[in-house]
XYZ file of N, CA, C and O in Angstrom:
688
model
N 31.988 19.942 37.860
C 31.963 18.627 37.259
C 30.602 17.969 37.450
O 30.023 17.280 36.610
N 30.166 18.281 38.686
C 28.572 17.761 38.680
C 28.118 17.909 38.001
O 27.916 16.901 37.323
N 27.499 19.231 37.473
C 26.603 20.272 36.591
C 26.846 19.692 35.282
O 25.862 19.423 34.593
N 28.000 19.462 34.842
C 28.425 19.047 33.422
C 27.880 17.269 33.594
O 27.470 16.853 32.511
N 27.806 16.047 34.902
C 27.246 14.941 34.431
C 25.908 14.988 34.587
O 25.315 14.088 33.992
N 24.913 16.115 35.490
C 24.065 16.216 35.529
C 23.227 16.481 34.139
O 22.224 15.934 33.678
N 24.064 17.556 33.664
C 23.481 18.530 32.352
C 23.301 16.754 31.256
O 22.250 16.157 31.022
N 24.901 16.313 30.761
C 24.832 14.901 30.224
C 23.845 13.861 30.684
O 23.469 12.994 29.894
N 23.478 13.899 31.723
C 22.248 12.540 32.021
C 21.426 12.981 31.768
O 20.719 12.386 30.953
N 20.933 14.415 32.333
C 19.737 14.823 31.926
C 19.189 14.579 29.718
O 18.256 14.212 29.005
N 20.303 15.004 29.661
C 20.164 14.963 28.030
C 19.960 13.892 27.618
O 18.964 13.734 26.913
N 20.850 12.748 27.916
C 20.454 11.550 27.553
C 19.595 10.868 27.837
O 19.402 9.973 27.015
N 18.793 10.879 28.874
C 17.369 10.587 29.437
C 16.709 10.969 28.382
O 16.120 10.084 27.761
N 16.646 12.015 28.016
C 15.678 13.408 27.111
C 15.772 12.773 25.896
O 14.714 12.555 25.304
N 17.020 12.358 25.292
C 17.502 11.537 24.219
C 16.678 10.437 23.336
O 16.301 10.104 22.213
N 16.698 10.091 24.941
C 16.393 8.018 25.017
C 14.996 8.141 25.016
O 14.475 7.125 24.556
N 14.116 9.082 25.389
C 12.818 8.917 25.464
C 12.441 9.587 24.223
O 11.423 9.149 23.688
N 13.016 10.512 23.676
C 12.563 11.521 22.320
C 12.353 9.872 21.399
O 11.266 9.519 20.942
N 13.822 8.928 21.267
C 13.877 7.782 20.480
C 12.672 7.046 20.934
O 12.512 6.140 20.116
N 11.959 7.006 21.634
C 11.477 6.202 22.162
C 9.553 5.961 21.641
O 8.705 5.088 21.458
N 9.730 7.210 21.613
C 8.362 7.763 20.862
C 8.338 8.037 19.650
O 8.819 9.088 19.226
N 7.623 6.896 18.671
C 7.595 6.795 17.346
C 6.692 7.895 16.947
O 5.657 8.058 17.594
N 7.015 8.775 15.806
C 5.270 9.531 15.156
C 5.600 8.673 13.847
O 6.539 8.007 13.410
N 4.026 9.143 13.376
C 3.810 8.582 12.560
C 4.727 8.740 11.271
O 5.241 9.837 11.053
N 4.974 7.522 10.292
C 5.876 7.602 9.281
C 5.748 8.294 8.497
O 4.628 8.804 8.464
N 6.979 8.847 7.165
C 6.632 9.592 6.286
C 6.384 8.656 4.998
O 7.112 7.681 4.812
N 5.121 9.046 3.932
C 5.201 8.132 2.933
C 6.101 8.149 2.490
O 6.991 8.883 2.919
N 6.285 7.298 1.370
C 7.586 6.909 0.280
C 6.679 6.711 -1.356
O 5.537 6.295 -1.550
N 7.860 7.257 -2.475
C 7.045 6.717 -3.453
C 7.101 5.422 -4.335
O 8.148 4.779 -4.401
N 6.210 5.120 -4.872
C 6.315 3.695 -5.055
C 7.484 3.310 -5.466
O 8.106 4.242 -5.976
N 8.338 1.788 -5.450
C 9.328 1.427 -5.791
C 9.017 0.501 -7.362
O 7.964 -0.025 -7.721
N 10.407 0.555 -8.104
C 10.186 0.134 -9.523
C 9.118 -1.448 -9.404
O 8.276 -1.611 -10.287
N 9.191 -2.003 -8.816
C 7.854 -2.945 -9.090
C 6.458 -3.025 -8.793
O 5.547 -3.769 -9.158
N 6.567 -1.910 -7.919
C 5.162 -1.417 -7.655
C 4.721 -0.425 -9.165
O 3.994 -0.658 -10.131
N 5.360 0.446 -8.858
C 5.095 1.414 -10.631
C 4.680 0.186 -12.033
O 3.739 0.146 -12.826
N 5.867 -0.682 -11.829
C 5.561 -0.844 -13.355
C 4.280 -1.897 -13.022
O 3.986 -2.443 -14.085
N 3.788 -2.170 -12.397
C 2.223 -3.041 -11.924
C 1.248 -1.550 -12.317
O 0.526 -1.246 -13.267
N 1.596 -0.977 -11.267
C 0.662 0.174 -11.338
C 0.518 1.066 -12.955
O -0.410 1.675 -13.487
N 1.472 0.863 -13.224
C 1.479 1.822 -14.788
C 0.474 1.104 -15.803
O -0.409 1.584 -16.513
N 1.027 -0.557 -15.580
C 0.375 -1.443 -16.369
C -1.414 -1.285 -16.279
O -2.300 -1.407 -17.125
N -1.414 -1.015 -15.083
C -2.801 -1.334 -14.852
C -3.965 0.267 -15.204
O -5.118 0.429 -15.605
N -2.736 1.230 -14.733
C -3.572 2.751 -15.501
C -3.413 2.928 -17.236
O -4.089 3.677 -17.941
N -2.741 2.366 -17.505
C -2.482 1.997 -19.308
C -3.144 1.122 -19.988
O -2.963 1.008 -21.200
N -4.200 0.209 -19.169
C -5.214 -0.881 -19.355
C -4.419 -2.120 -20.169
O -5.150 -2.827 -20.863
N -3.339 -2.365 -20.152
C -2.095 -3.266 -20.873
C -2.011 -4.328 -20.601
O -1.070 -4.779 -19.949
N -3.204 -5.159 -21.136
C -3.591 -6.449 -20.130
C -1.970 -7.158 -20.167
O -1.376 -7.617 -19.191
N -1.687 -7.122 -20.975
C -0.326 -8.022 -21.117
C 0.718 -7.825 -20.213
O 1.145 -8.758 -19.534
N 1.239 -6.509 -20.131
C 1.768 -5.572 -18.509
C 1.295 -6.163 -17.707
O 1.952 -6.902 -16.973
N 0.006 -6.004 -17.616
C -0.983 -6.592 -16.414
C -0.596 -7.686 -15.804
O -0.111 -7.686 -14.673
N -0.807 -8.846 -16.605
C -0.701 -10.441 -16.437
C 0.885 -10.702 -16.229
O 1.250 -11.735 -15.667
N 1.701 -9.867 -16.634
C 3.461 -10.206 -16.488
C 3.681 -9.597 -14.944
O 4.528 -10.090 -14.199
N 2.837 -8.481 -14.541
C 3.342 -8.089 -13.480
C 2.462 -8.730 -12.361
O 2.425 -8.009 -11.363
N 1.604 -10.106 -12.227
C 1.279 -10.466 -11.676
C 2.034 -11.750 -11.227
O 2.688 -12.260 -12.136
N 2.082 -12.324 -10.142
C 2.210 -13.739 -9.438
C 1.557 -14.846 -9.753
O 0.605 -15.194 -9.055
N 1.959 -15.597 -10.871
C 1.608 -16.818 -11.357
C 0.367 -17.677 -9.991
O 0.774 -17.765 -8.833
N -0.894 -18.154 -10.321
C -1.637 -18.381 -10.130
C -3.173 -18.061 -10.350
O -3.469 -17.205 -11.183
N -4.068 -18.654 -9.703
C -5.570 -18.505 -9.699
C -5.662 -17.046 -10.280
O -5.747 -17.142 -11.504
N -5.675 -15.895 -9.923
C -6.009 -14.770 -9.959
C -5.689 -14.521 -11.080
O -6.530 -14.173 -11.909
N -3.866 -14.689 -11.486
C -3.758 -14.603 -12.700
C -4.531 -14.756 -13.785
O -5.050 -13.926 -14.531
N -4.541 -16.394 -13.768
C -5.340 -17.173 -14.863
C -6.931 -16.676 -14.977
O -7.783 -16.843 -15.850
N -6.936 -15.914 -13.551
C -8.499 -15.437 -13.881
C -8.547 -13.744 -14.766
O -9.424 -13.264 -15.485
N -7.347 -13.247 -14.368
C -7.355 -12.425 -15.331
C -7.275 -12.558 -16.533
O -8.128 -12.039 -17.254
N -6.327 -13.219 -17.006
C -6.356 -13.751 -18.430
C -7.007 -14.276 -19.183
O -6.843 -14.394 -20.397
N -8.020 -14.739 -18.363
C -9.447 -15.172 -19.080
C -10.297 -14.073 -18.994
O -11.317 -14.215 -19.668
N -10.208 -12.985 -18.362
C -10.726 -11.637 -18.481
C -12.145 -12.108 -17.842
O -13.172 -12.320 -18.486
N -11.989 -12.219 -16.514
C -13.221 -12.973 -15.587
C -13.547 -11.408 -15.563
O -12.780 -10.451 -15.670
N -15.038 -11.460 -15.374
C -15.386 -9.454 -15.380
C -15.591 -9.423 -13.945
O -15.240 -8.330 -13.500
N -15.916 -10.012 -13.280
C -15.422 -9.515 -11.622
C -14.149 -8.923 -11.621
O -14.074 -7.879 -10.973
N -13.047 -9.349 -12.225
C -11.596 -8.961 -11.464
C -11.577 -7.767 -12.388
O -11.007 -6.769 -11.948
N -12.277 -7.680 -13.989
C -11.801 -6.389 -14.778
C -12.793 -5.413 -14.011
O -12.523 -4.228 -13.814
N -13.915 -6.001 -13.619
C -14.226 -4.449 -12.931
C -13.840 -4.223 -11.612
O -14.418 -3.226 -11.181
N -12.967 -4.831 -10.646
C -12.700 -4.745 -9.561
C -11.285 -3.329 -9.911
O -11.146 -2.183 -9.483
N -10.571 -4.096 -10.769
C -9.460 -3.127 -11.496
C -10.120 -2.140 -11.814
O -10.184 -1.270 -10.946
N -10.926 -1.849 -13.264
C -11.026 -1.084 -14.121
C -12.491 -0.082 -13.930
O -12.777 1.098 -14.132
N -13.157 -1.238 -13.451
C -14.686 -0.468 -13.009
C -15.372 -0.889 -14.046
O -14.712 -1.190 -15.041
N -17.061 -1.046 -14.111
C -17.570 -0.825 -14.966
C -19.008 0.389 -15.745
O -19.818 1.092 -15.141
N -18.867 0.248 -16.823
C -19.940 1.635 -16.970
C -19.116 2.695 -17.182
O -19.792 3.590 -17.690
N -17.614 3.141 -16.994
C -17.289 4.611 -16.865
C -17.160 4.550 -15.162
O -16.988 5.684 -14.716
N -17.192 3.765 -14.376
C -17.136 4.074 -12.914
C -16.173 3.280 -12.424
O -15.964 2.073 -12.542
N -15.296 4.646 -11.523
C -14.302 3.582 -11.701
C -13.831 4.217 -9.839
O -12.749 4.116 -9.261
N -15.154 4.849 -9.346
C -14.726 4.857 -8.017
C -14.739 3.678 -6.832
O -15.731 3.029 -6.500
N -13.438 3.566 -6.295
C -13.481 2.661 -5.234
C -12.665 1.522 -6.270
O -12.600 0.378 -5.819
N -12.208 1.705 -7.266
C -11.386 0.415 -8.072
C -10.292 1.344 -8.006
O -10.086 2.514 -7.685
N -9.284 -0.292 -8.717
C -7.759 0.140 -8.262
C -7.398 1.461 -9.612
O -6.758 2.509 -9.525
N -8.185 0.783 -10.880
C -7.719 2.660 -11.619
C -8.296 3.628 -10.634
O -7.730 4.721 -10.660
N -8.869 3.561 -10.128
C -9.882 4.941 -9.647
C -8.763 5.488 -8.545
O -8.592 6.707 -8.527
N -8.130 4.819 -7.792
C -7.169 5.125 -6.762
C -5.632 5.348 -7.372
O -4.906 6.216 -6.889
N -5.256 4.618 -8.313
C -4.348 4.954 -9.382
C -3.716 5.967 -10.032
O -2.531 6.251 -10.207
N -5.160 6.646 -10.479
C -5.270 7.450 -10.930
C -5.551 8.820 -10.344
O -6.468 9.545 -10.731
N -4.560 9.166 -9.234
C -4.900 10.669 -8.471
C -3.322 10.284 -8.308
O -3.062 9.329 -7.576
N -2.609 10.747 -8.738
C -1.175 11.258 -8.652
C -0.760 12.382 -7.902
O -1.377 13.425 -8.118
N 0.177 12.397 -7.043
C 1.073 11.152 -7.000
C 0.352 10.469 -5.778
O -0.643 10.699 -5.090
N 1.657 9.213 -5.871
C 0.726 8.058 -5.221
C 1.955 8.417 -3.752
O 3.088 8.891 -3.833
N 1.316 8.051 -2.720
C 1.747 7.953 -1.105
C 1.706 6.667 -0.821
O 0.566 6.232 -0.987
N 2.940 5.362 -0.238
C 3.386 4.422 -0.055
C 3.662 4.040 1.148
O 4.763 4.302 1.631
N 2.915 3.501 1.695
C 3.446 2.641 3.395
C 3.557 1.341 3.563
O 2.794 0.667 2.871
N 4.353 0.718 4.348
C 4.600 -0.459 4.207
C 3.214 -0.679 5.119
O 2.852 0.205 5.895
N 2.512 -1.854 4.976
C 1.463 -2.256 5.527
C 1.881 -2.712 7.270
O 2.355 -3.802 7.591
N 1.635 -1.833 8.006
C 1.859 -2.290 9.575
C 1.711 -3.699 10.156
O 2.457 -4.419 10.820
N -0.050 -3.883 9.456
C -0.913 -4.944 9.809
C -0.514 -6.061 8.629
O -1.448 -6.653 8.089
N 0.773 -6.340 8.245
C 0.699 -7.475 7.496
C 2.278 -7.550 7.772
O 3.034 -6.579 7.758
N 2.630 -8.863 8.022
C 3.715 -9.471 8.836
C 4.522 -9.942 7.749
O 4.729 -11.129 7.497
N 5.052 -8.769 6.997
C 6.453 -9.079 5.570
C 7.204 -10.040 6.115
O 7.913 -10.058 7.121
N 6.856 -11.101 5.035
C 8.594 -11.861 5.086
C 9.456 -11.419 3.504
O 9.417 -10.467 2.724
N 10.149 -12.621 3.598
C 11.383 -12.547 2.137
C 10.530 -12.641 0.917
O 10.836 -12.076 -0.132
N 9.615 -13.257 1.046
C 8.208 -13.809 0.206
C 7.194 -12.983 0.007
O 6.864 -12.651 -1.132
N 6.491 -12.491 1.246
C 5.474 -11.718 0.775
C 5.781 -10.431 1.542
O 6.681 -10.539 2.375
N 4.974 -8.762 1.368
C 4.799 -8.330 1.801
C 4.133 -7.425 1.185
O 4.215 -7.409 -0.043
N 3.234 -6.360 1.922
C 1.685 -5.683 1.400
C 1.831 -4.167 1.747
O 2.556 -4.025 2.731
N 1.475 -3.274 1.359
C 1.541 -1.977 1.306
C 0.099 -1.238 1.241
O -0.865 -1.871 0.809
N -0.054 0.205 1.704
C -0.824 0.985 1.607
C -0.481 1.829 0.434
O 0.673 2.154 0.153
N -1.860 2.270 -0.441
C -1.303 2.957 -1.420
C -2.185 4.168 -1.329
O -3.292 3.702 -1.595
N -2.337 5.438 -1.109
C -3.156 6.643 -0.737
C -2.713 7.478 -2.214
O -1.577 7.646 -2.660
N -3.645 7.796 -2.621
C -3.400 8.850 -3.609
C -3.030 10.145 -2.822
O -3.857 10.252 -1.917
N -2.059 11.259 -2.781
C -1.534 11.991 -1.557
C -2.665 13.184 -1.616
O -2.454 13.880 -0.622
N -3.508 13.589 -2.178
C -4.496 14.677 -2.230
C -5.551 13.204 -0.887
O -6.081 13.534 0.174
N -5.539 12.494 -1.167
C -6.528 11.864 0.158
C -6.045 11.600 1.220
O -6.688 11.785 2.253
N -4.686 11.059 1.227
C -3.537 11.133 2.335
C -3.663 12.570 3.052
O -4.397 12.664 4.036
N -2.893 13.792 2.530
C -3.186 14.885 3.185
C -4.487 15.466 4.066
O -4.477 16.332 4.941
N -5.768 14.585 3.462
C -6.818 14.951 3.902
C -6.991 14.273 5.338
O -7.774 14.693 6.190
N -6.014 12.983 5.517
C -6.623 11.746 6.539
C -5.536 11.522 7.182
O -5.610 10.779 8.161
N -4.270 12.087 6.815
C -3.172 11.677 7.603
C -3.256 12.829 8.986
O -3.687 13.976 8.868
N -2.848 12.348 10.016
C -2.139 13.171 11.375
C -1.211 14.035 11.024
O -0.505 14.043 10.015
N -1.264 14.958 12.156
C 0.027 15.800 11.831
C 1.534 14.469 11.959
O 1.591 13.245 12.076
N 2.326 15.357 11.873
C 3.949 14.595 11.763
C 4.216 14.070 12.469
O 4.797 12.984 12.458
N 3.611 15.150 13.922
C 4.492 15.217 15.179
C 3.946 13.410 16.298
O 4.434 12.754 17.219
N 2.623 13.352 15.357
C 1.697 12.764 16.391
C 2.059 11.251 16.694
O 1.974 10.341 15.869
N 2.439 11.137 17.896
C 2.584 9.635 18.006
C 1.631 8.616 17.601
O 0.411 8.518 17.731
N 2.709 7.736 16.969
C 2.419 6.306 15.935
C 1.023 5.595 17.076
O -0.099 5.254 16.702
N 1.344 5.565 17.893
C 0.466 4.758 19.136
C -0.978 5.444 18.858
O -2.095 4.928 18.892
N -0.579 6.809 18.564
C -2.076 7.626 18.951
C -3.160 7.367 17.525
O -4.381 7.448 17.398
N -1.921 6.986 16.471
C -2.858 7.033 15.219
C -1.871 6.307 14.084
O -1.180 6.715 13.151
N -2.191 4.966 14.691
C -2.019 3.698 13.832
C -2.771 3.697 12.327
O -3.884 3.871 11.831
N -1.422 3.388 11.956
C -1.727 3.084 10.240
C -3.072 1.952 10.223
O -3.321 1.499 11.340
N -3.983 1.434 9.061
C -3.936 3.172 8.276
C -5.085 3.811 8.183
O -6.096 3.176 8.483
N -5.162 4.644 7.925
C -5.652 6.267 8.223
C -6.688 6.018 6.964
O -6.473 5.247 6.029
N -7.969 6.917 7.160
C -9.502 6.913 6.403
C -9.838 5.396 6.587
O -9.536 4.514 7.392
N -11.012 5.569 4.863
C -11.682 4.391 4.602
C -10.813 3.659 3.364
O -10.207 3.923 2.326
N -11.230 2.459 4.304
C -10.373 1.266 2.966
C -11.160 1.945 1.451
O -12.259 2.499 1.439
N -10.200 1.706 0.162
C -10.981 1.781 -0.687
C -11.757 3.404 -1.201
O -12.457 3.869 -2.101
N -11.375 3.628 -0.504
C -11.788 5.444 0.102
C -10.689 6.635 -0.229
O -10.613 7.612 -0.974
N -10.139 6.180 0.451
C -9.049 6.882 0.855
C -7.345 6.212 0.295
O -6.269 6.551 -0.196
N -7.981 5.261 0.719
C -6.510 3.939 0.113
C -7.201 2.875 -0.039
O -8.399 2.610 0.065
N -5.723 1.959 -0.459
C -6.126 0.527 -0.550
C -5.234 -0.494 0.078
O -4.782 0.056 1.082
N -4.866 -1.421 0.011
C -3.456 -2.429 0.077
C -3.325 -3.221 -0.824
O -4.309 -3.750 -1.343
N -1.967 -3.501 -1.243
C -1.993 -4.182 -2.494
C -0.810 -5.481 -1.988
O 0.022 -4.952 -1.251
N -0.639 -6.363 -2.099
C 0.018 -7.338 -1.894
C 1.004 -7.814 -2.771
O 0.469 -8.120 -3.837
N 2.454 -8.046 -2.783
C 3.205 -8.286 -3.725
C 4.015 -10.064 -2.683
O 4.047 -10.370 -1.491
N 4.464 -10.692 -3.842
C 5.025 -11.984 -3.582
C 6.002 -11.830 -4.149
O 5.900 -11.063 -5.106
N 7.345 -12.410 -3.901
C 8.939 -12.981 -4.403
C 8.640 -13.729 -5.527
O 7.914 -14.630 -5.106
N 8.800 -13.876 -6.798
C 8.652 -15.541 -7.563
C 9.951 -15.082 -8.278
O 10.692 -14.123 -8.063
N 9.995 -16.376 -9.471
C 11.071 -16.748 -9.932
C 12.092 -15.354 -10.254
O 13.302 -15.163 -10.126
N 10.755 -14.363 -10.816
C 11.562 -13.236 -11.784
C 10.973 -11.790 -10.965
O 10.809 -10.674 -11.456
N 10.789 -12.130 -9.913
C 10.660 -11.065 -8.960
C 9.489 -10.304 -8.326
O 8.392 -10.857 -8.407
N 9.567 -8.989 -7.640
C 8.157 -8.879 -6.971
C 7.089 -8.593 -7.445
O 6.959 -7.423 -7.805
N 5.884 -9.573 -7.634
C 4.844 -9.582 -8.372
C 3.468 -9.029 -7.700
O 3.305 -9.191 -6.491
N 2.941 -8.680 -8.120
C 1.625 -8.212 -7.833
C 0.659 -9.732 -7.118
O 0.052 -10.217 -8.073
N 0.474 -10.251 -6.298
C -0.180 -10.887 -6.142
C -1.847 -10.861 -5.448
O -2.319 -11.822 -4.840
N -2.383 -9.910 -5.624
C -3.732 -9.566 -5.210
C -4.696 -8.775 -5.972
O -5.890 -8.769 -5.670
N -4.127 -7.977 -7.141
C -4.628 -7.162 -7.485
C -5.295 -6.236 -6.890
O -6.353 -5.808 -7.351
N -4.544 -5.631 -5.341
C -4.898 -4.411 -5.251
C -6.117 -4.917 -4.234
O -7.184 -4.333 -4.425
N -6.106 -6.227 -2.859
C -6.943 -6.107 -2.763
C -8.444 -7.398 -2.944
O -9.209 -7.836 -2.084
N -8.348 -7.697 -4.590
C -9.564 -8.686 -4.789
C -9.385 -10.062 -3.745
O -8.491 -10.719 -3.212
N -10.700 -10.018 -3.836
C -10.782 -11.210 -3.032
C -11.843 -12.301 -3.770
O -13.065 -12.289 -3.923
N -10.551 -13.449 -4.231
C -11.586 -14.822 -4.946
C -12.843 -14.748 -4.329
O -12.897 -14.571 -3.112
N -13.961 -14.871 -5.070
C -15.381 -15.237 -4.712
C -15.128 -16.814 -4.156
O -14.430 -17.746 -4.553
N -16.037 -16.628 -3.058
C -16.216 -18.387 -2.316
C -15.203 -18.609 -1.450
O -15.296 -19.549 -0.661
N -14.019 -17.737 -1.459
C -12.621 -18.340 -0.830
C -12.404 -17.589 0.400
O -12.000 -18.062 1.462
N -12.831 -15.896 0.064
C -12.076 -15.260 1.631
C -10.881 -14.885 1.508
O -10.240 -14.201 2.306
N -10.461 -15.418 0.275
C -8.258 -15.055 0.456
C -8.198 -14.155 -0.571
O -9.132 -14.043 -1.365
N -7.301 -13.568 -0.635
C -6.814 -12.480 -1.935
C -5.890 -13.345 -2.738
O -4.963 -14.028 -2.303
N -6.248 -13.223 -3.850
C -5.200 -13.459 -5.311
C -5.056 -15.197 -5.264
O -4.397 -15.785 -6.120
């Protein structure tokens, strides 16, 4: 009877500490309001575009087709590395919830890795979360973060992937 609560504690010790030690997460692929932002924006559909965004500044600056934000998106010249088509556009896309950004009901922000750059920059599976905190490469590089908000008619794109108003410091 010993041997059998010994063998049981031992295990559950073994258990409780296996739980205990996070590795790093597995991506996910994007969810329907992330896609249809993202589709909009590799389809150049300004109209997509502007519906799948979060009513405000950024918006209205898209819609006036401010060329900071179309080339921040789209690139200009044919160049479209380090913009959100340019990262977009390497299928399929690899999805993490953003560690470093504190989701509420309202907002919350994600990593988006094209998975040919993911594979290149991610840890093995096994490797504890502690040892190699999200996220992984160069911003913009490798990934990006994109920020989505709650509004009336649901989760909207509110950053475009990232931009940051000139003069302000804040995204979207």
């Amino acid at each position: 009877m010993k041997r059998v609560l010994a063998l049981v504690s031992t295990t559950t010790v073994l258990g409780l500490s296996a739980c205990a030690t996070e590795t790093v997460p597995m991506c996910r692929a994007p969810q329907a309001h992330e896609m249809a932002a993202f589709s909009a924006i590799i389809s150049h559909n300004e109209t997509a575009v502007a519906d799948a965004m979060a009513p405000g500044r950024l918006q209205n600056a898209f819609i006036s087709r401010d060329p900071m934000v179309r080339s921040h998106v789209w690139g200009s010249e044919g160049n479209t590395r380090g913009t959100v088509t340019g990262m977009l556009s390497q299928p399929p896309l690899c999805i993490f919830d953003d560690p470093g950004f504190m989701a509420t009901d309202a907002s919350r922000q994600i990593l988006v890795y094209p998975q040919r750059r993911y594979a290149r920059v991610a840890p093995a599976p096994d490797t504890p979360l502690l040892d190699a905190p999200l996220p992984w490469g160069t911003y913009r590089g490798d990934y990006m973060t994109c920020r989505f908000e709650q509004t009336a008619t649901g989760w909207k794109l509110a950053d475009l992937c990232g931009y940051r108003m000139p003069g302000t410091g804040v995204t979207g």
